[in-house]
Short mmCIF file of C-alpha atoms in Angstrom, two decimals:
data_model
loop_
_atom_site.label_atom_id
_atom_site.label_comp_id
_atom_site.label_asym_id
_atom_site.label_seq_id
_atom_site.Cartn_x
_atom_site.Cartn_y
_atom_site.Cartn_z
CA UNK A 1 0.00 0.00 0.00
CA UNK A 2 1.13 3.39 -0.98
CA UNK A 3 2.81 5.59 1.38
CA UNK A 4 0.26 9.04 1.93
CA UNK A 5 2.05 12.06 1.32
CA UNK A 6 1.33 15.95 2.90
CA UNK A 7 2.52 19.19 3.15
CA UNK A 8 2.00 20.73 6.76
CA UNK A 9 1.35 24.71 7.49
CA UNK A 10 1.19 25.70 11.01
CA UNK A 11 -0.19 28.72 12.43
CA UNK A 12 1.00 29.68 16.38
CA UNK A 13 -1.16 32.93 17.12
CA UNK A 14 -1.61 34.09 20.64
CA UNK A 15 -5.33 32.63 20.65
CA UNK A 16 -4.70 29.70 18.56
CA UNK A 17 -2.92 27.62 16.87
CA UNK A 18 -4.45 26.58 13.26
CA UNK A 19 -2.97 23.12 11.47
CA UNK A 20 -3.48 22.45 7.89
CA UNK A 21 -2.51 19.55 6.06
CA UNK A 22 -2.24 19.38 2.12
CA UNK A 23 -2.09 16.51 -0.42
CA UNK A 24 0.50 16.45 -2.70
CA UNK A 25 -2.10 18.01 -5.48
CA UNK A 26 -3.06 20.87 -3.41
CA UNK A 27 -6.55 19.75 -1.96
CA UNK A 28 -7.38 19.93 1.91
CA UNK A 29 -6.77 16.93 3.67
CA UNK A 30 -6.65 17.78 7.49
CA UNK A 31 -7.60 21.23 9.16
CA UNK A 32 -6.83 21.72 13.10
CA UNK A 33 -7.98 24.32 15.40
CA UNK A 34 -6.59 24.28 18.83
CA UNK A 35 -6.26 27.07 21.77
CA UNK A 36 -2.66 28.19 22.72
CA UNK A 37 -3.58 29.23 25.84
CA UNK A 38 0.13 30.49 26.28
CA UNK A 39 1.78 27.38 25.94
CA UNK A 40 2.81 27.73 22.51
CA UNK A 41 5.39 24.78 22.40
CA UNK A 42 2.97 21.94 24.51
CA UNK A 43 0.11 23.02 21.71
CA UNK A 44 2.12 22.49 18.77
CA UNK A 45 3.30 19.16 20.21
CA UNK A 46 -0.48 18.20 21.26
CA UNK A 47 -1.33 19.40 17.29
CA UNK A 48 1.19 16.50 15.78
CA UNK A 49 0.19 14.31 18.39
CA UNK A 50 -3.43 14.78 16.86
CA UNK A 51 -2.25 14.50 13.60
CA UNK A 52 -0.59 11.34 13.66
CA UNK A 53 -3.11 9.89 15.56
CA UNK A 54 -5.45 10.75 12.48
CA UNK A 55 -2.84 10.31 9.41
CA UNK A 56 -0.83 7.42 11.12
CA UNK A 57 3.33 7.70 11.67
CA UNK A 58 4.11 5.82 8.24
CA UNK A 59 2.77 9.43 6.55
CA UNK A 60 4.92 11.24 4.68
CA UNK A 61 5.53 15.18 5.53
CA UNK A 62 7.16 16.75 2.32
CA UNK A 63 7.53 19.85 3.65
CA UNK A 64 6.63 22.08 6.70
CA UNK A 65 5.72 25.86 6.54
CA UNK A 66 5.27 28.36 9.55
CA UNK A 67 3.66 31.56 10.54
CA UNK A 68 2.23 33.86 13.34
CA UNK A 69 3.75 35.44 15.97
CA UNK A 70 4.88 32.35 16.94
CA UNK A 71 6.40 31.18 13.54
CA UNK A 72 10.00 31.54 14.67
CA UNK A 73 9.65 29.09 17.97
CA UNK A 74 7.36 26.70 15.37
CA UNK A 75 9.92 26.49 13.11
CA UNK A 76 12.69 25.79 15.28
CA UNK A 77 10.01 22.80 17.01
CA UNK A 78 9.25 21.25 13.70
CA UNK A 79 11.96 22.04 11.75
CA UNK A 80 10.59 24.36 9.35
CA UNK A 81 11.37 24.87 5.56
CA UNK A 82 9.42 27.86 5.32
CA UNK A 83 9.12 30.67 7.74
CA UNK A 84 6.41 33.60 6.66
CA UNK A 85 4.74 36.69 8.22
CA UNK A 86 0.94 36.81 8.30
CA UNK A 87 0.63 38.84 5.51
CA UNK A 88 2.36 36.38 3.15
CA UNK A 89 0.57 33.49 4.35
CA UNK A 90 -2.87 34.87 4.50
CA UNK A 91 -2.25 36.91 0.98
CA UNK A 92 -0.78 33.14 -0.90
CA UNK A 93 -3.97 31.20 0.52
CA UNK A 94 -6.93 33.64 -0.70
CA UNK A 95 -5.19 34.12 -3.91
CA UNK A 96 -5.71 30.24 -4.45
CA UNK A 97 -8.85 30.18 -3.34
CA UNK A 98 -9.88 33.14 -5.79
CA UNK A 99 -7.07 35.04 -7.81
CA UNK A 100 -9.80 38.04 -8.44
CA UNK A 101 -9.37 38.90 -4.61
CA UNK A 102 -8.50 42.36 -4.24
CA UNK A 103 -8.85 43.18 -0.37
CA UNK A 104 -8.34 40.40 2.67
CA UNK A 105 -10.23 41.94 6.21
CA UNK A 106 -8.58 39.71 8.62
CA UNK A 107 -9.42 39.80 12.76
CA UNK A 108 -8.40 37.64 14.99
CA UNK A 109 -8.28 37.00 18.59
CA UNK A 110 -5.41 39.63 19.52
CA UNK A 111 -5.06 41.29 16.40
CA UNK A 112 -6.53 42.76 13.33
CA UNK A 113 -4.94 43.53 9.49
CA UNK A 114 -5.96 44.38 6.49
CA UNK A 115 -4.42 43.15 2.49
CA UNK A 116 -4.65 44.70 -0.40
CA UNK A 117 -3.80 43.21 -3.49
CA UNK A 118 -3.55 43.80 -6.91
CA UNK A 119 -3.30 41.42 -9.80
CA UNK A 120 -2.17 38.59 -7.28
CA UNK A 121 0.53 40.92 -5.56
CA UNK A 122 0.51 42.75 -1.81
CA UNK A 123 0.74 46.76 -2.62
CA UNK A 124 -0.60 47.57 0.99
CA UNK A 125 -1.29 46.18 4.44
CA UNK A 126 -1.71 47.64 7.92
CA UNK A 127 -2.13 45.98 11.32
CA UNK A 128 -4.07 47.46 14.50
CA UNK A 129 -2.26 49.02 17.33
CA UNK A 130 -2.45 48.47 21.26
CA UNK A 131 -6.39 49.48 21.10
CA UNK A 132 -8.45 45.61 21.47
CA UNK A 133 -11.69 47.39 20.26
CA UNK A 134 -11.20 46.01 16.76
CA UNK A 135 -10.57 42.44 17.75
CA UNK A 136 -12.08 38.81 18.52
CA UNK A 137 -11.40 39.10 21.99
CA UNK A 138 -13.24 42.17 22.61
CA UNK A 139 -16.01 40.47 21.28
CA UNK A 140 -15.49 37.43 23.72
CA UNK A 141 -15.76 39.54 26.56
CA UNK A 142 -18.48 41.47 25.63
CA UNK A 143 -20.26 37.89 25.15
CA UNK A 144 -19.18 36.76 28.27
CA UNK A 145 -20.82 39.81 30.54
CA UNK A 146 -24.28 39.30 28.27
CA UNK A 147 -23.79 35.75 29.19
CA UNK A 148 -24.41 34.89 26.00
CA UNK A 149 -22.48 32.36 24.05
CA UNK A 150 -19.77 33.78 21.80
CA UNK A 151 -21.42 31.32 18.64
CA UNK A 152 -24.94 33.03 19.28
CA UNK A 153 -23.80 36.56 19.72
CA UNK A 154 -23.46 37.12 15.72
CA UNK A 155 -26.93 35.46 14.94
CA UNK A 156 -28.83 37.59 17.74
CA UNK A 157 -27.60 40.78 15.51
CA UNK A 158 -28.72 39.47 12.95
CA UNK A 159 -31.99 40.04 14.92
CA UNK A 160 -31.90 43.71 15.49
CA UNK A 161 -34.94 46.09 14.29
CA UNK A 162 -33.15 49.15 15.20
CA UNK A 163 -29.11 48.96 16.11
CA UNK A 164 -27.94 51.36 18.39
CA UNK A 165 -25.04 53.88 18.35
CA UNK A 166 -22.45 52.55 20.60
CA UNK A 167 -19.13 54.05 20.83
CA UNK A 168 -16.30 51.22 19.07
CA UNK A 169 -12.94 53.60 18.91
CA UNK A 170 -12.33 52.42 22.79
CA UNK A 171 -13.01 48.87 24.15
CA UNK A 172 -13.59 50.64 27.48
CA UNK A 173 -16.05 53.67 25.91
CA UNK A 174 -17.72 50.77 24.13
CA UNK A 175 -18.55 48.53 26.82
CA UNK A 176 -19.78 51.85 29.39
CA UNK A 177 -22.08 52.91 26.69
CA UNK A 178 -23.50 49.41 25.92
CA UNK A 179 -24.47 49.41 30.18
CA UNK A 180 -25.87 52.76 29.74
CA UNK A 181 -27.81 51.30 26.42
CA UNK A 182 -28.92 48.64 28.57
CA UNK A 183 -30.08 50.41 31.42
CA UNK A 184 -32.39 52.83 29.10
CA UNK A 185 -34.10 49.17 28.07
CA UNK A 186 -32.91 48.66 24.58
CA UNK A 187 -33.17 45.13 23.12
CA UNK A 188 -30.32 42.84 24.19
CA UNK A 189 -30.27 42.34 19.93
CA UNK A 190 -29.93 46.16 18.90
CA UNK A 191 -27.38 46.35 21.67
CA UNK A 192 -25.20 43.55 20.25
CA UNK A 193 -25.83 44.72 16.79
CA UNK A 194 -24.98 48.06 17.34
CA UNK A 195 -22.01 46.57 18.98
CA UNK A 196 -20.80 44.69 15.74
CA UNK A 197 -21.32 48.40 13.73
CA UNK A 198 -19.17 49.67 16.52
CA UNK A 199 -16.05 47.30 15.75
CA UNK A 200 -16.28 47.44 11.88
CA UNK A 201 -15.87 51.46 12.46
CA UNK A 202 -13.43 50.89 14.75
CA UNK A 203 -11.44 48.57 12.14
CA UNK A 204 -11.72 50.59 8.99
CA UNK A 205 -11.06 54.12 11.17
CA UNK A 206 -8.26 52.68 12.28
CA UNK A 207 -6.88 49.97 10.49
CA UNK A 208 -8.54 50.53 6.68
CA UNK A 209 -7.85 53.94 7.01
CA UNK A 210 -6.90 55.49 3.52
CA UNK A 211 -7.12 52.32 1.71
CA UNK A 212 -8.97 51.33 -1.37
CA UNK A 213 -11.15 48.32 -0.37
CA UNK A 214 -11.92 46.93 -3.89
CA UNK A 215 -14.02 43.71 -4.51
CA UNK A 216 -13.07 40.61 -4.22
CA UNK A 217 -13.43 40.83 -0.39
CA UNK A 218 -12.33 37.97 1.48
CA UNK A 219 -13.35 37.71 5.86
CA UNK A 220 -10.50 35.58 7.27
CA UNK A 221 -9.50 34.98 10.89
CA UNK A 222 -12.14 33.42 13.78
CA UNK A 223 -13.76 36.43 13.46
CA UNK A 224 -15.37 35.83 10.60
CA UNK A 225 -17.57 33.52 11.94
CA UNK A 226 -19.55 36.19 13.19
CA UNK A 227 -22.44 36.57 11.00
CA UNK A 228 -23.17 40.35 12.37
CA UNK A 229 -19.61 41.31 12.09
CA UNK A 230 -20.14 40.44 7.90
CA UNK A 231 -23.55 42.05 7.87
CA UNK A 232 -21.78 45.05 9.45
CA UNK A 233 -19.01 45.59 7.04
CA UNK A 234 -20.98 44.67 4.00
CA UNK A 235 -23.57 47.74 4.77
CA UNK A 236 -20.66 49.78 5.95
CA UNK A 237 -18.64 48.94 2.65
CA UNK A 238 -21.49 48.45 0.36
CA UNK A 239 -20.59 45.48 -1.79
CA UNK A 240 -20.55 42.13 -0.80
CA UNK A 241 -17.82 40.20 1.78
CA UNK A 242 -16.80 36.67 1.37
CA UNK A 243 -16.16 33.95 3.69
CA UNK A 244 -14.02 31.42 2.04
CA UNK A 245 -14.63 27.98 3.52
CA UNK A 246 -11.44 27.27 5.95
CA UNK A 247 -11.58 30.99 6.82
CA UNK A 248 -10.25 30.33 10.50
CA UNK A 249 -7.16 28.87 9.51
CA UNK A 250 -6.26 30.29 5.84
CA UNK A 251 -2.80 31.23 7.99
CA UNK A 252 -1.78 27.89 8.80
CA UNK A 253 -3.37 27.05 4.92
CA UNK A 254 -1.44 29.70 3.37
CA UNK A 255 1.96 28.32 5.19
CA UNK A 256 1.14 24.80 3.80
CA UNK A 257 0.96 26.03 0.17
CA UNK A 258 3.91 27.90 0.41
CA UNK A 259 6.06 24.32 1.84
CA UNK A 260 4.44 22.85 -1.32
CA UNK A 261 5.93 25.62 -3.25
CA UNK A 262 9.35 25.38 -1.82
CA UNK A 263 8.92 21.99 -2.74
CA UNK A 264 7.80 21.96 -6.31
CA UNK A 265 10.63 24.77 -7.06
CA UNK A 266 13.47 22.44 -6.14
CA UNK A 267 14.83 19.98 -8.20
CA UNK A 268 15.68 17.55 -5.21
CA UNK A 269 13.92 18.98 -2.60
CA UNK A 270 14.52 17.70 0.89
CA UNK A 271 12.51 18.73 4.35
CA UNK A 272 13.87 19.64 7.60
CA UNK A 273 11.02 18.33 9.21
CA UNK A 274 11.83 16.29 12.52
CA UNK A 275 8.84 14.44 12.12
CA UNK A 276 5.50 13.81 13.39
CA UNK A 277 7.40 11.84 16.60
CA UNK A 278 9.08 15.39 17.68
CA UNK A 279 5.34 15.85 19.89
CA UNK A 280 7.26 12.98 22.38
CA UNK A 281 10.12 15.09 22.77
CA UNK A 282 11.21 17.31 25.69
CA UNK A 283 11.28 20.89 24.43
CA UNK A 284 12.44 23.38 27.33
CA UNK A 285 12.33 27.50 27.00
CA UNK A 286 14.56 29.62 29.08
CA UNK A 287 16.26 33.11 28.90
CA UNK A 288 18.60 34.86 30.35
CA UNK A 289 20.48 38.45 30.43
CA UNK A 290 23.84 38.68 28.30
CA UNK A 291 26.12 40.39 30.08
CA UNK A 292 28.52 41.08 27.63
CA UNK A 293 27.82 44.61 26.81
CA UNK A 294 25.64 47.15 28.45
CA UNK A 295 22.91 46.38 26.10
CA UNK A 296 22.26 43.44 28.23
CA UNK A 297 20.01 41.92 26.08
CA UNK A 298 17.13 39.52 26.95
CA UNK A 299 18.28 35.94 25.07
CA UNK A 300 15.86 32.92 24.41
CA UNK A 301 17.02 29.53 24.11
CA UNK A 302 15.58 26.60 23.36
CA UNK A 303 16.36 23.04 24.03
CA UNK A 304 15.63 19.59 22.72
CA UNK A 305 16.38 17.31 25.63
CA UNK A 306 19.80 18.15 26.09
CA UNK A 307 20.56 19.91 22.50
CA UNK A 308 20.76 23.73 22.52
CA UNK A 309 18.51 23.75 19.40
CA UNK A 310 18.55 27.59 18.39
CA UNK A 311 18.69 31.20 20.28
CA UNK A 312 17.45 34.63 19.85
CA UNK A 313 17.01 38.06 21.15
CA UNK A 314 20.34 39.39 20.61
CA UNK A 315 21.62 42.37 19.15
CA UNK A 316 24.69 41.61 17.97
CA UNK A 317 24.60 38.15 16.56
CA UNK A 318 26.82 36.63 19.18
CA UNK A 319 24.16 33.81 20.44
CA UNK A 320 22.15 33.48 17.04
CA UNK A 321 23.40 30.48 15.70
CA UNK A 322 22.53 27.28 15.65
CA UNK A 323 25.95 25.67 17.02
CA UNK A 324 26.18 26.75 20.30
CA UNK A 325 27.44 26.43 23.82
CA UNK A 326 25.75 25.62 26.69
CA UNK A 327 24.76 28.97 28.67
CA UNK A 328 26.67 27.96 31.38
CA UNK A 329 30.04 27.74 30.05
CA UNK A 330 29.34 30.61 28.04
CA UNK A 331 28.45 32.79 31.10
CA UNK A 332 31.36 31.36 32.89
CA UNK A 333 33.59 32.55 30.28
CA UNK A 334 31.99 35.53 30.43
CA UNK A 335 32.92 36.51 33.54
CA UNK A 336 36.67 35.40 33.24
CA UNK A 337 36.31 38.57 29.97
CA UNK A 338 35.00 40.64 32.09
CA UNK A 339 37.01 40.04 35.70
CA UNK A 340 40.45 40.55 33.34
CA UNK A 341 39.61 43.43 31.20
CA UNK A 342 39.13 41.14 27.83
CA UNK A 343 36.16 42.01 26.01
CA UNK A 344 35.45 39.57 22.85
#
């Protein structure tokens, strides 16, 4: 029996992290949707541990592709052959699902961007700032003090007779003025509604600001699975917005085409993948202040058992490689430069 054969993009935000598995022709096989809950390197390991159980450990992984915030610490888990930013990954996997697109609206849990593309190619992007008005997690707590469940809060808006004008350009405006809404007896589905208007304000005031938001218009990010959050920015923007199918993961799906690419441009293309049985490894995080300049900057290592695997933070390059010491000696050493005047 044939061996089955994949192509792996992972996705490490700070809410989630999304898993997408390819065939070798492109199609979907696998998609994975798991909370990081700030344990980026235990999720990533429960992820392959998940996937194996559901692909078997005979599968072959052609090639692995990162991205998020996390893509970095990811790649250095699963041995990456592709590391991307957001924007890449989320610009390669709507073009393939519709090479018209011309604008990508993207929210997630902690963060919010927008695309723009033209003829296939990223001219523009912008991401929000420190303000959480314009994301998924505002919405969660919002949800959460309604006690209302965050998968019914976009179909009550759909609901609403007569939304109501709630302040979105500060999460902590927004939610005084929906209590004051309340208390003046407004229906629980106006309120949430007007809520929805708020955030899609909030996101093209702040993040679409000056940009030409042209049709195709593809919804990505968990966000999009708000139904009143779409109805909001299709009657603010006045053409239609689409919700391509995997739109919670197109990250993780846009990393996965991109390892395929890698792939198909090589003439003997090899992965660096470590393989599905890395998620029974002992990964270990640590940092620690170099003290080898007054910079003393913040360093992160990380370990596989008792291999120093990779280390960053650093501004001058002198623990960013892959062949290192152990910290200990290095420190040691450290100290003998520093006790006898010898600066390296």
């Amino acid at each position: 029996m044939p061996v089955s054969k994949y192509f792996l993009g992972v996705d490490v935000g700070s809410v989630s992290t999304n898993i997408v598995l390819l065939y070798e022709d492109g199609t979907i096989a696998q998609t994975m949707y798991l909370r990081t809950q700030g344990r980026p390197m235990q999720t990533i390991q429960e992820g392959m541990r998940e996937l194996r159980a559901c692909i078997g450990s005979a599968a072959e992984i052609k090639g692995v592709g990162t991205t998020g915030s996390a893509r970095q610490l990811a790649a250095t888990l699963l041995g990456a052959d592709v590391v991307k930013n957001e924007i890449t990954a989320h610009a390669v996997a709507a073009s393939r699902m519709n090479a018209k697109v011309q604008t990508i609206l993207e929210i997630g849990g902690q963060d919010s961007k927008i695309i723009i593309l033209r003829n296939g190619v990223v001219v523009d992007f912008a991401m929000n700032t420190v303000c959480a008005a314009g994301t998924g997690s505002f919405l969660d707590q919002q949800a959460s003090r309604l006690g209302i469940p965050i998968e019914e809060f976009g179909v009550l808006a759909l609901k609403a007779q007569h939304p109501v004008r709630i302040a979105g350009r500060c999460s902590v405006f927004a939610e005084s003025d929906m209590i004051h809404k309340q208390q003046l007896g407004h229906p629980l589905q106006d309120i949430i509604a007007g809520l929805c208007q708020a955030m899609v304000r909030n996101y093209l005031n702040n993040v679409g600001k000056n940009k030409e938001i042209l049709g195709p218009v593809f919804f990505q990010g968990g966000v999009a699975a708000n139904p009143g959050i779409r109805q909001a920015f299709e009657e603010e923007l006045g053409q239609e917005v689409i919700v391509p199918e995997h739109f919670s993961v197109m990250g993780a799906l846009g990393a996965a085409f991109l390892a395929q690419e890698r792939f198909l441009n090589k003439k003997s293309p090899t992965t660096n993948f470590r393989g599905l049985k890395m998620a029974e490894s002992h990964f270990k995080a640590r940092s620690f202040d170099c003290k080898g300049c007054s910079n003393h900057c913040e360093v992160v290592e990380i370990r596989q058992e008792d291999k120093v695997l990779t280390r960053w933070g650093d501004r001058c390059g002198k623990w960013s490689v892959a062949d290192v010491e152990p910290i200990e000696i290095a420190e040691v050493r450290d100290q003998q430069n520093l006790a006898s005047g010898s600066h390296k």
